C-alpha positions as a printed NumPy array, in Angstrom:
array([[-12.13 ,  12.894,  12.98 ],
       [-13.369,  12.196,   9.476],
       [-15.723,   9.303,   8.96 ],
       [-17.067,  10.133,   5.505],
       [-16.197,   8.015,   2.471],
       [-13.586,   9.161,  -0.012],
       [-13.614,   8.425,  -3.714],
       [-10.485,   6.385,  -4.523],
       [ -8.089,   7.392,  -7.262],
       [ -8.643,   5.929, -10.729],
       [ -6.008,   3.6  , -12.115],
       [ -3.248,   1.541, -10.577],
       [ -0.929,   3.567,  -8.367],
       [  2.194,   2.834,  -6.409],
       [  3.71 ,   4.308,  -3.293],
       [  6.436,   6.893,  -3.978],
       [  9.855,   6.207,  -2.5  ],
       [ 12.288,   9.136,  -2.424],
       [ 15.102,   6.852,  -1.281],
       [ 14.715,   4.464,  -4.206],
       [ 14.487,   7.367,  -6.65 ],
       [ 17.68 ,   8.875,  -5.243],
       [ 19.498,   5.552,  -5.554],
       [ 18.401,   5.171,  -9.178],
       [ 19.571,   8.661, -10.097],
       [ 22.845,   8.038,  -8.292],
       [ 23.492,   4.857, -10.249],
       [ 22.65 ,   6.584, -13.512],
       [ 25.059,   9.407, -12.694],
       [ 27.836,   6.915, -11.906],
       [ 27.287,   5.052, -15.161],
       [ 27.201,   8.245, -17.247],
       [ 30.345,   9.582, -15.575],
       [ 32.172,   6.283, -16.018],
       [ 31.228,   6.074, -19.688],
       [ 32.408,   9.615, -20.283],
       [ 35.769,   9.027, -18.631],
       [ 36.278,   5.744, -20.447],
       [ 35.416,   7.133, -23.87 ],
       [ 37.716,  10.134, -23.361],
       [ 40.597,   7.92 , -22.259],
       [ 40.104,   5.566, -25.154],
       [ 39.602,   8.321, -27.721],
       [ 43.29 ,   8.644, -28.587],
       [ 44.099,   4.975, -28.621],
       [ 43.925,   2.557, -31.525],
       [ 40.535,   0.85 , -31.714],
       [ 38.887,   3.487, -29.574],
       [ 35.351,   2.608, -30.67 ],
       [ 35.54 ,  -1.094, -29.628],
       [ 37.147,  -0.124, -26.331],
       [ 34.401,   2.37 , -25.602],
       [ 31.729,  -0.173, -26.474],
       [ 33.255,  -2.736, -24.101],
       [ 33.444,  -0.142, -21.321],
       [ 29.821,   0.841, -21.778],
       [ 28.78 ,  -2.8  , -21.687],
       [ 30.713,  -3.499, -18.486],
       [ 29.351,  -0.422, -16.725],
       [ 25.78 ,  -1.271, -17.756],
       [ 26.22 ,  -4.819, -16.472],
       [ 27.568,  -3.486, -13.179],
       [ 24.562,  -1.193, -12.744],
       [ 22.17 ,  -4.069, -13.482],
       [ 23.888,  -6.302, -10.911],
       [ 23.687,  -3.574,  -8.256],
       [ 19.979,  -2.997,  -8.901],
       [ 19.23 ,  -6.729,  -8.834],
       [ 21.069,  -7.037,  -5.53 ],
       [ 18.959,  -4.245,  -4.051],
       [ 15.769,  -6.036,  -5.111],
       [ 16.783,  -9.433,  -3.748],
       [ 18.743,  -8.452,  -0.642],
       [ 16.986,  -9.17 ,   2.704],
       [ 15.261,  -6.187,   4.225],
       [ 17.01 ,  -4.367,   7.022],
       [ 15.341,  -4.313,  10.451],
       [ 14.086,  -0.802,   9.663],
       [ 12.526,  -1.944,   6.378],
       [ 11.177,  -5.239,   7.725],
       [  7.97 ,  -3.643,   9.019],
       [  4.35 ,  -3.093,   8.125],
       [  5.469,  -0.228,   5.9  ],
       [  7.232,  -2.697,   3.588],
       [  4.547,  -5.373,   3.761],
       [  3.262,  -6.97 ,   0.554],
       [ -0.416,  -6.988,   1.44 ],
       [ -1.498,  -8.621,  -1.818],
       [  0.701, -11.645,  -1.085],
       [ -1.025, -12.272,   2.257],
       [ -3.908, -14.634,   2.883],
       [ -7.238, -13.08 ,   3.867],
       [ -6.652, -13.811,   7.557],
       [ -3.083, -12.482,   7.414],
       [ -4.348,  -9.295,   5.821],
       [ -6.964,  -8.836,   8.542],
       [ -4.282,  -9.276,  11.186],
       [ -2.   ,  -6.806,   9.392],
       [ -4.769,  -4.185,   9.399],
       [ -5.395,  -4.862,  13.085],
       [ -1.668,  -4.432,  13.74 ],
       [ -1.755,  -1.052,  11.984],
       [ -4.632,  -0.008,  14.235],
       [ -2.716,  -1.109,  17.326],
       [  0.417,   0.68 ,  16.117],
       [ -1.555,   3.91 ,  15.903],
       [ -2.842,   3.67 ,  19.456],
       [ -6.099,   1.759,  19.   ],
       [ -7.194,  -0.989,  21.35 ],
       [ -8.037,  -3.987,  19.157],
       [-10.774,  -6.103,  20.698],
       [-11.352,  -8.651,  17.938],
       [ -9.897,  -9.877,  14.67 ],
       [-12.379, -12.283,  13.151],
       [-13.068, -12.936,   9.501],
       [-15.308, -15.468,   7.824],
       [-18.992, -16.135,   7.3  ],
       [-19.989, -15.375,  10.885],
       [-18.328, -12.006,  11.284],
       [-21.389, -10.03 ,  10.047],
       [-19.132,  -7.722,   8.066],
       [-16.709,  -6.904,  10.868],
       [-13.207,  -8.263,  10.339],
       [-11.549,  -5.95 ,  12.865],
       [-13.146,  -4.337,  15.915],
       [-11.155,  -1.703,  17.791],
       [-11.416,   1.392,  19.936],
       [ -9.686,   4.59 ,  18.84 ],
       [ -7.554,   6.577,  21.305],
       [-10.453,   9.035,  21.725],
       [-12.864,   6.217,  22.577],
       [-14.695,   5.888,  19.269],
       [-15.678,   2.373,  18.176],
       [-13.977,   1.296,  14.937],
       [-15.418,  -1.404,  12.673],
       [-13.341,  -2.454,   9.665],
       [-14.038,  -4.823,   6.817],
       [-10.917,  -6.064,   4.982],
       [-10.951,  -6.892,   1.27 ],
       [ -7.688,  -8.495,   0.154],
       [ -8.291,  -8.373,  -3.573],
       [ -5.966,  -8.473,  -6.535],
       [ -5.578,  -4.977,  -7.981],
       [ -7.663,  -6.   , -11.014],
       [-10.617,  -6.898,  -8.739],
       [-12.22 ,  -3.713,  -7.464],
       [-14.473,  -3.503,  -4.419],
       [-17.999,  -3.134,  -5.769],
       [-21.121,  -1.425,  -4.527],
       [-22.645,  -4.68 ,  -3.253],
       [-19.561,  -5.313,  -1.082],
       [-19.925,  -1.925,   0.572],
       [-23.71 ,  -2.193,   0.866],
       [-23.459,  -5.482,   2.749],
       [-21.017,  -3.887,   5.16 ],
       [-23.211,  -0.803,   5.474],
       [-26.127,  -2.99 ,   6.519],
       [-24.327,  -4.26 ,   9.634],
       [-21.505,  -1.888,  10.623],
       [-23.809,   0.67 ,  12.279],
       [-26.94 ,  -1.31 ,  13.143],
       [-25.226,  -4.46 ,  14.435],
       [-21.759,  -3.339,  15.516],
       [-22.562,   0.24 ,  16.647],
       [-19.688,   1.655,  14.615],
       [-18.695,   5.266,  15.117],
       [-15.926,   4.853,  12.552],
       [-16.739,   2.382,   9.775],
       [-14.122,   1.597,   7.127],
       [-13.53 ,  -0.783,   4.247],
       [ -9.823,  -1.397,   3.676],
       [ -8.667,  -3.033,   0.458],
       [ -5.475,  -3.82 ,  -1.408],
       [ -7.297,  -2.843,  -4.601],
       [ -9.629,   0.038,  -5.501],
       [-13.31 ,   0.927,  -5.251],
       [-15.751,   1.241,  -8.127],
       [-17.433,   4.608,  -8.543],
       [-20.842,   3.322,  -7.304],
       [-19.156,   1.768,  -4.253],
       [-17.405,   5.022,  -3.398],
       [-20.616,   7.013,  -3.854],
       [-22.593,   4.668,  -1.593],
       [-19.851,   4.833,   1.041],
       [-19.938,   8.637,   0.972],
       [-23.706,   8.667,   1.463],
       [-23.496,   6.287,   4.428],
       [-20.437,   7.756,   6.117],
       [-18.207,   4.756,   5.432],
       [-14.51 ,   5.424,   4.957],
       [-12.934,   3.853,   1.856],
       [ -9.226,   3.019,   2.124],
       [ -7.808,   1.825,  -1.195],
       [ -4.464,   0.179,  -1.892],
       [ -2.57 ,   3.442,  -2.306],
       [ -3.98 ,   4.902,   0.899],
       [ -3.248,   1.639,   2.698],
       [  0.396,   1.808,   1.587],
       [  0.623,   5.389,   2.864],
       [ -0.98 ,   4.417,   6.168],
       [  1.434,   1.51 ,   6.601],
       [  4.558,   3.477,   5.702],
       [  3.972,   6.908,   7.209],
       [  0.607,   6.926,   8.964],
       [ -1.477,   8.243,  10.605],
       [ -4.645,   6.165,  10.563],
       [ -6.949,   7.252,   7.707],
       [ -9.799,   8.301,  10.006],
       [ -7.606,  10.877,  11.781],
       [ -7.028,  12.936,   8.622]])
């Protein structure tokens, strides 16, 4: 099981969704087909150009309404899960609990979820299925606020010496600065950025099993 740090990707990234991409292409194909049929039918009639313009406008409006409905419709039971969670919208304590829930989902025994000034850097304590002790610090930051070297250094000063971590990880909704990632690599701390968190939540497995 890997416990070394990984350098996060540079720049804002988003989780890829094959289903959403397929839906978008399907809607585009429907609109293009409908426009083609309408223009051909109206080509021989008087005022063909206005008729075609009206048809294009109606079809475009229909596509926009369908896409808006997909964005605002309630999630299905299958989608209403950790994989669809908006981690950035959570409070710090909610985010810690969500990370603990991901650990539990992947077979870990969570022993404590405790954030705040007295946690000594450990927001989530758990035991992996193979018995290794997991210590996680959660950083629910806006994507413009990267986890810096000092954040990781403070965690590195307690995760092994105080909490006896065998797997130490910093999980964030944002990204890590280059110095933070380099320090984590040197100390054997796993860095899980926002993109990797989204992948973990949607498809798994836990980052330390890869």
